[in-house]
Amino acid sequence: VYRIHLNDKLKAQRSYQLVMGTDYYFRAWGRPFKFTAEAYGKWIDRMESYTVDNVRVRYSGLNDSEGYTIGLDMKLMGELVPGADSWISFSTMRSRMRFINDKHNLGWIPTPQEQRYNLTIYFQDYLPQLPQYKLHLKFIWSEGLPFGYPRKENMRYLGHLSDFKRIDVGASRTFSAKTDKWMKNAKHVDSWSIQFDVFNLVGWKNENSYYWVSAINGFQLPCPNYLTGRMFNLKFDVKIK
């Protein structure tokens, strides 16, 4: 006979947070720009530790740790060409935890979601005489997530996965009454567009996690799980009046 009991000794996690942000508007090269910045800090006690095994999250069920997260997000956006928004953003975050009864003297170790840097660039452009034809480019570069042996507390943190890198490129064509005469007969459609994208243009193999394979001698070896490679996407968008 199996009996299930509620864990009445587990307390809710408690956190103290501080967030500060600012926006700055200015003009450069005769065009409007906006810079935003946000700094944040968070302290957590009565924390419930957890591990990530592939895509499975395992919680300890105990208030056995405490931790903190501090970070900074910055973003600069504007129109490098009139009517087309482009932006660049950079984020940095430090997220650490430690066990209250640290039997293995691990000290402060990264939490599974720590990402110390992330850079994203997005650029749009169009043909000067044919603004309905647009091209966009996106680049992402960020640090890989922390990983460790999922079933041994003294090997909770072994390092970071390799950096995540990705380039997306796409082109779109917009149809509207302003640029296409035949659209004037469309009474209920304001505009519609077709867009073609190539995700992960270069085909980089980005690691998502490690799958641990047991060997005969009892050792376990990590085998990387990769995210999706190059993909193609076709998108239709219709705006109704």
mmCIF file of C-alpha atoms in Angstrom:
data_model
loop_
_atom_site.group_PDB
_atom_site.id
_atom_site.type_symbol
_atom_site.label_atom_id
_atom_site.label_comp_id
_atom_site.label_asym_id
_atom_site.label_seq_id
_atom_site.Cartn_x
_atom_site.Cartn_y
_atom_site.Cartn_z
ATOM 1 C CA VAL A 1 0.000 0.000 0.000
ATOM 2 C CA TYR A 2 1.412 3.362 -1.061
ATOM 3 C CA ARG A 3 0.672 6.429 1.019
ATOM 4 C CA ILE A 4 1.289 9.982 -0.083
ATOM 5 C CA HIS A 5 1.890 12.646 2.572
ATOM 6 C CA LEU A 6 2.167 16.388 2.138
ATOM 7 C CA ASN A 7 5.565 17.851 2.933
ATOM 8 C CA ASP A 8 4.349 20.129 5.729
ATOM 9 C CA LYS A 9 7.916 20.964 6.784
ATOM 10 C CA LEU A 10 8.706 22.736 3.500
ATOM 11 C CA LYS A 11 8.383 26.519 3.705
ATOM 12 C CA ALA A 12 7.807 28.897 0.811
ATOM 13 C CA GLN A 13 10.913 30.528 -0.603
ATOM 14 C CA ARG A 14 11.417 34.120 0.520
ATOM 15 C CA SER A 15 13.123 36.824 -1.497
ATOM 16 C CA TYR A 16 14.108 40.478 -1.220
ATOM 17 C CA GLN A 17 14.362 42.344 -4.515
ATOM 18 C CA LEU A 18 15.619 45.694 -5.748
ATOM 19 C CA VAL A 19 15.175 46.967 -9.316
ATOM 20 C CA MET A 20 16.367 50.286 -10.777
ATOM 21 C CA GLY A 21 15.895 51.415 -14.368
ATOM 22 C CA THR A 22 16.246 54.420 -16.622
ATOM 23 C CA ASP A 23 15.313 55.511 -20.167
ATOM 24 C CA TYR A 24 17.244 58.057 -22.213
ATOM 25 C CA TYR A 25 15.986 59.533 -25.491
ATOM 26 C CA PHE A 26 18.296 61.326 -27.894
ATOM 27 C CA ARG A 27 18.875 62.023 -31.583
ATOM 28 C CA ALA A 28 21.881 61.019 -33.684
ATOM 29 C CA TRP A 29 22.434 61.343 -37.421
ATOM 30 C CA GLY A 30 19.121 63.148 -37.516
ATOM 31 C CA ARG A 31 17.147 60.130 -36.228
ATOM 32 C CA PRO A 32 15.554 59.250 -32.860
ATOM 33 C CA PHE A 33 17.224 56.751 -30.512
ATOM 34 C CA LYS A 34 16.388 55.294 -27.107
ATOM 35 C CA PHE A 35 18.703 53.785 -24.512
ATOM 36 C CA THR A 36 17.298 51.744 -21.630
ATOM 37 C CA ALA A 37 19.135 50.254 -18.664
ATOM 38 C CA GLU A 38 17.918 48.196 -15.728
ATOM 39 C CA ALA A 39 19.883 46.884 -12.758
ATOM 40 C CA TYR A 40 18.439 44.324 -10.371
ATOM 41 C CA GLY A 41 19.336 42.342 -7.293
ATOM 42 C CA LYS A 42 17.610 39.499 -5.481
ATOM 43 C CA TRP A 43 18.384 37.658 -2.263
ATOM 44 C CA ILE A 44 16.630 34.334 -1.559
ATOM 45 C CA ASP A 45 16.512 32.382 1.663
ATOM 46 C CA ARG A 46 14.605 29.220 2.555
ATOM 47 C CA MET A 47 15.617 28.205 -0.966
ATOM 48 C CA GLU A 48 14.821 24.760 -2.344
ATOM 49 C CA SER A 49 17.813 23.454 -4.297
ATOM 50 C CA TYR A 50 17.309 21.712 -7.624
ATOM 51 C CA THR A 51 19.217 20.056 -10.428
ATOM 52 C CA VAL A 52 18.588 19.845 -14.163
ATOM 53 C CA ASP A 53 18.981 16.426 -15.807
ATOM 54 C CA ASN A 54 18.518 16.913 -19.560
ATOM 55 C CA VAL A 55 15.109 18.645 -19.545
ATOM 56 C CA ARG A 56 13.996 17.218 -16.189
ATOM 57 C CA VAL A 57 14.090 19.472 -13.134
ATOM 58 C CA ARG A 58 14.525 17.680 -9.802
ATOM 59 C CA TYR A 59 13.776 19.574 -6.573
ATOM 60 C CA SER A 60 15.225 18.489 -3.263
ATOM 61 C CA GLY A 61 12.016 19.105 -1.310
ATOM 62 C CA LEU A 62 14.027 20.821 1.439
ATOM 63 C CA ASN A 63 14.782 24.400 2.422
ATOM 64 C CA ASP A 64 18.439 23.504 2.223
ATOM 65 C CA SER A 65 20.068 26.503 0.550
ATOM 66 C CA GLU A 66 20.167 30.252 -0.006
ATOM 67 C CA GLY A 67 21.192 32.333 -2.992
ATOM 68 C CA TYR A 68 21.346 35.651 -4.781
ATOM 69 C CA THR A 69 21.068 37.055 -8.304
ATOM 70 C CA ILE A 70 22.428 40.379 -9.559
ATOM 71 C CA GLY A 71 22.434 41.645 -13.105
ATOM 72 C CA LEU A 72 22.308 44.479 -15.606
ATOM 73 C CA ASP A 73 20.307 44.783 -18.850
ATOM 74 C CA MET A 74 21.103 47.463 -21.457
ATOM 75 C CA LYS A 75 19.478 48.109 -24.804
ATOM 76 C CA LEU A 76 20.029 50.727 -27.514
ATOM 77 C CA MET A 77 17.322 50.970 -30.178
ATOM 78 C CA GLY A 78 16.692 53.345 -33.029
ATOM 79 C CA GLU A 79 16.163 53.802 -36.742
ATOM 80 C CA LEU A 80 19.447 53.379 -38.581
ATOM 81 C CA VAL A 81 17.284 53.765 -41.677
ATOM 82 C CA PRO A 82 13.996 55.725 -41.454
ATOM 83 C CA GLY A 83 10.970 53.553 -40.637
ATOM 84 C CA ALA A 84 12.916 50.403 -39.704
ATOM 85 C CA ASP A 85 13.767 49.695 -36.047
ATOM 86 C CA SER A 86 17.126 48.174 -35.159
ATOM 87 C CA TRP A 87 18.661 47.485 -31.756
ATOM 88 C CA ILE A 88 21.566 46.073 -29.808
ATOM 89 C CA SER A 89 21.320 44.702 -26.278
ATOM 90 C CA PHE A 90 23.756 43.379 -23.713
ATOM 91 C CA SER A 91 22.945 41.606 -20.449
ATOM 92 C CA THR A 92 25.075 40.263 -17.643
ATOM 93 C CA MET A 93 23.868 38.187 -14.708
ATOM 94 C CA ARG A 94 25.499 36.471 -11.755
ATOM 95 C CA SER A 95 23.334 33.935 -9.911
ATOM 96 C CA ARG A 96 24.834 31.896 -7.066
ATOM 97 C CA MET A 97 23.659 29.592 -4.292
ATOM 98 C CA ARG A 98 25.147 27.732 -1.341
ATOM 99 C CA PHE A 99 23.951 24.931 0.902
ATOM 100 C CA ILE A 100 23.145 25.759 4.502
ATOM 101 C CA ASN A 101 24.747 22.509 5.704
ATOM 102 C CA ASP A 102 27.608 22.412 3.212
ATOM 103 C CA LYS A 103 29.075 18.955 3.861
ATOM 104 C CA HIS A 104 31.409 19.068 0.832
ATOM 105 C CA ASN A 105 32.669 22.662 1.231
ATOM 106 C CA LEU A 106 31.321 23.678 -2.162
ATOM 107 C CA GLY A 107 30.838 27.311 -1.173
ATOM 108 C CA TRP A 108 29.004 29.554 -3.615
ATOM 109 C CA ILE A 109 28.237 27.725 -6.874
ATOM 110 C CA PRO A 110 26.323 28.904 -9.976
ATOM 111 C CA THR A 111 22.611 28.181 -10.128
ATOM 112 C CA PRO A 112 21.437 26.226 -13.198
ATOM 113 C CA GLN A 113 20.175 29.395 -14.907
ATOM 114 C CA GLU A 114 23.244 31.640 -14.523
ATOM 115 C CA GLN A 115 24.280 33.352 -17.760
ATOM 116 C CA ARG A 116 27.066 35.855 -17.265
ATOM 117 C CA TYR A 117 26.801 37.550 -20.669
ATOM 118 C CA ASN A 118 24.342 37.792 -23.540
ATOM 119 C CA LEU A 119 24.724 39.932 -26.667
ATOM 120 C CA THR A 120 21.966 40.383 -29.247
ATOM 121 C CA ILE A 121 22.051 42.520 -32.413
ATOM 122 C CA TYR A 122 19.033 43.072 -34.646
ATOM 123 C CA PHE A 123 19.205 45.087 -37.882
ATOM 124 C CA GLN A 124 16.562 45.962 -40.463
ATOM 125 C CA ASP A 125 16.913 47.528 -43.903
ATOM 126 C CA TYR A 126 14.882 47.941 -47.087
ATOM 127 C CA LEU A 127 15.297 48.913 -50.729
ATOM 128 C CA PRO A 128 15.303 52.738 -50.989
ATOM 129 C CA GLN A 129 12.865 52.880 -53.918
ATOM 130 C CA LEU A 130 10.850 49.829 -52.810
ATOM 131 C CA PRO A 131 10.348 50.049 -49.011
ATOM 132 C CA GLN A 132 7.891 47.139 -49.080
ATOM 133 C CA TYR A 133 10.873 44.810 -49.554
ATOM 134 C CA LYS A 134 12.657 44.428 -46.223
ATOM 135 C CA LEU A 135 15.651 42.459 -44.960
ATOM 136 C CA HIS A 136 16.451 41.688 -41.319
ATOM 137 C CA LEU A 137 19.436 40.121 -39.598
ATOM 138 C CA LYS A 138 19.745 38.867 -36.011
ATOM 139 C CA PHE A 139 22.838 37.715 -34.139
ATOM 140 C CA ILE A 140 22.884 36.131 -30.652
ATOM 141 C CA TRP A 141 25.919 35.228 -28.561
ATOM 142 C CA SER A 142 25.600 34.127 -24.946
ATOM 143 C CA GLU A 143 27.366 32.032 -22.355
ATOM 144 C CA GLY A 144 26.374 28.402 -21.985
ATOM 145 C CA LEU A 145 24.442 27.337 -18.909
ATOM 146 C CA PRO A 146 26.141 25.649 -15.927
ATOM 147 C CA PHE A 147 26.090 21.871 -15.724
ATOM 148 C CA GLY A 148 27.039 19.206 -13.238
ATOM 149 C CA TYR A 149 26.577 15.593 -12.304
ATOM 150 C CA PRO A 150 22.860 15.390 -11.490
ATOM 151 C CA ARG A 151 23.003 12.729 -8.755
ATOM 152 C CA LYS A 152 26.013 13.738 -6.656
ATOM 153 C CA GLU A 153 25.931 16.824 -4.483
ATOM 154 C CA ASN A 154 29.717 17.169 -4.400
ATOM 155 C CA MET A 155 29.748 17.354 -8.241
ATOM 156 C CA ARG A 156 26.809 19.732 -8.553
ATOM 157 C CA TYR A 157 28.859 22.190 -10.638
ATOM 158 C CA LEU A 158 31.461 21.029 -13.175
ATOM 159 C CA GLY A 159 31.557 23.976 -15.570
ATOM 160 C CA HIS A 160 29.577 25.760 -18.270
ATOM 161 C CA LEU A 161 28.321 24.467 -21.592
ATOM 162 C CA SER A 162 29.922 25.919 -24.709
ATOM 163 C CA ASP A 163 28.775 29.386 -25.783
ATOM 164 C CA PHE A 164 25.468 29.698 -27.616
ATOM 165 C CA LYS A 165 25.812 31.316 -31.065
ATOM 166 C CA ARG A 166 23.150 31.884 -33.698
ATOM 167 C CA ILE A 167 22.533 33.998 -36.802
ATOM 168 C CA ASP A 168 19.050 34.426 -38.284
ATOM 169 C CA VAL A 169 18.364 36.141 -41.607
ATOM 170 C CA GLY A 170 15.075 36.848 -43.325
ATOM 171 C CA ALA A 171 13.312 38.857 -46.006
ATOM 172 C CA SER A 172 9.719 40.065 -46.269
ATOM 173 C CA ARG A 173 7.355 41.650 -48.799
ATOM 174 C CA THR A 174 4.384 43.763 -47.661
ATOM 175 C CA PHE A 175 1.307 44.315 -49.826
ATOM 176 C CA SER A 176 -0.891 47.361 -49.133
ATOM 177 C CA ALA A 177 -3.074 49.875 -50.952
ATOM 178 C CA LYS A 178 -0.266 52.448 -50.766
ATOM 179 C CA THR A 179 2.134 50.377 -52.876
ATOM 180 C CA ASP A 180 -0.113 47.935 -54.759
ATOM 181 C CA LYS A 181 -3.088 49.234 -56.733
ATOM 182 C CA TRP A 182 -4.905 45.895 -56.773
ATOM 183 C CA MET A 183 -5.100 46.021 -52.959
ATOM 184 C CA LYS A 184 -7.576 48.953 -53.177
ATOM 185 C CA ASN A 185 -10.340 46.436 -53.991
ATOM 186 C CA ALA A 186 -9.671 44.539 -50.749
ATOM 187 C CA LYS A 187 -12.289 46.151 -48.520
ATOM 188 C CA HIS A 188 -11.598 44.198 -45.339
ATOM 189 C CA VAL A 189 -7.824 43.747 -45.596
ATOM 190 C CA ASP A 190 -5.562 46.634 -44.630
ATOM 191 C CA SER A 191 -2.314 44.880 -45.608
ATOM 192 C CA TRP A 192 -0.695 41.489 -45.698
ATOM 193 C CA SER A 193 2.882 40.281 -45.869
ATOM 194 C CA ILE A 194 4.910 37.200 -46.620
ATOM 195 C CA GLN A 195 8.185 36.537 -44.813
ATOM 196 C CA PHE A 196 10.890 33.910 -45.282
ATOM 197 C CA ASP A 197 13.473 33.215 -42.556
ATOM 198 C CA VAL A 198 16.515 31.027 -42.184
ATOM 199 C CA PHE A 199 17.148 30.288 -38.512
ATOM 200 C CA ASN A 200 20.691 29.357 -37.418
ATOM 201 C CA LEU A 201 22.041 30.235 -40.843
ATOM 202 C CA VAL A 202 25.566 28.952 -40.151
ATOM 203 C CA GLY A 203 24.282 25.674 -38.664
ATOM 204 C CA TRP A 204 26.155 25.948 -35.356
ATOM 205 C CA LYS A 205 25.647 23.027 -32.960
ATOM 206 C CA ASN A 206 24.539 24.574 -29.699
ATOM 207 C CA GLU A 207 24.549 22.385 -26.598
ATOM 208 C CA ASN A 208 21.393 22.291 -24.517
ATOM 209 C CA SER A 209 22.443 19.824 -21.810
ATOM 210 C CA TYR A 210 24.352 16.573 -21.210
ATOM 211 C CA TYR A 211 22.958 13.069 -21.167
ATOM 212 C CA TRP A 212 24.921 10.910 -18.730
ATOM 213 C CA VAL A 213 25.741 7.422 -19.994
ATOM 214 C CA SER A 214 26.809 4.730 -17.509
ATOM 215 C CA ALA A 215 29.910 2.721 -18.359
ATOM 216 C CA ILE A 216 30.756 -0.842 -17.242
ATOM 217 C CA ASN A 217 33.225 0.349 -14.596
ATOM 218 C CA GLY A 218 30.569 2.502 -12.911
ATOM 219 C CA PHE A 219 31.715 5.813 -14.349
ATOM 220 C CA GLN A 220 29.252 8.034 -16.174
ATOM 221 C CA LEU A 221 30.201 9.942 -19.311
ATOM 222 C CA PRO A 222 28.448 13.116 -20.523
ATOM 223 C CA CYS A 223 27.027 13.107 -24.055
ATOM 224 C CA PRO A 224 25.817 16.489 -25.335
ATOM 225 C CA ASN A 225 22.227 17.118 -26.379
ATOM 226 C CA TYR A 226 22.100 19.661 -29.188
ATOM 227 C CA LEU A 227 19.471 22.242 -30.011
ATOM 228 C CA THR A 228 17.822 22.372 -33.426
ATOM 229 C CA GLY A 229 20.185 23.185 -36.284
ATOM 230 C CA ARG A 230 19.389 25.175 -39.419
ATOM 231 C CA MET A 231 15.667 25.667 -40.032
ATOM 232 C CA PHE A 232 13.524 27.385 -42.674
ATOM 233 C CA ASN A 233 10.338 29.268 -41.902
ATOM 234 C CA LEU A 234 7.621 30.781 -44.088
ATOM 235 C CA LYS A 235 5.199 33.224 -42.462
ATOM 236 C CA PHE A 236 2.020 34.965 -43.635
ATOM 237 C CA ASP A 237 0.617 37.971 -41.775
ATOM 238 C CA VAL A 238 -2.751 39.613 -42.540
ATOM 239 C CA LYS A 239 -4.041 42.872 -40.987
ATOM 240 C CA ILE A 240 -7.816 43.222 -41.024
ATOM 241 C CA LYS A 241 -9.484 46.627 -41.139
#
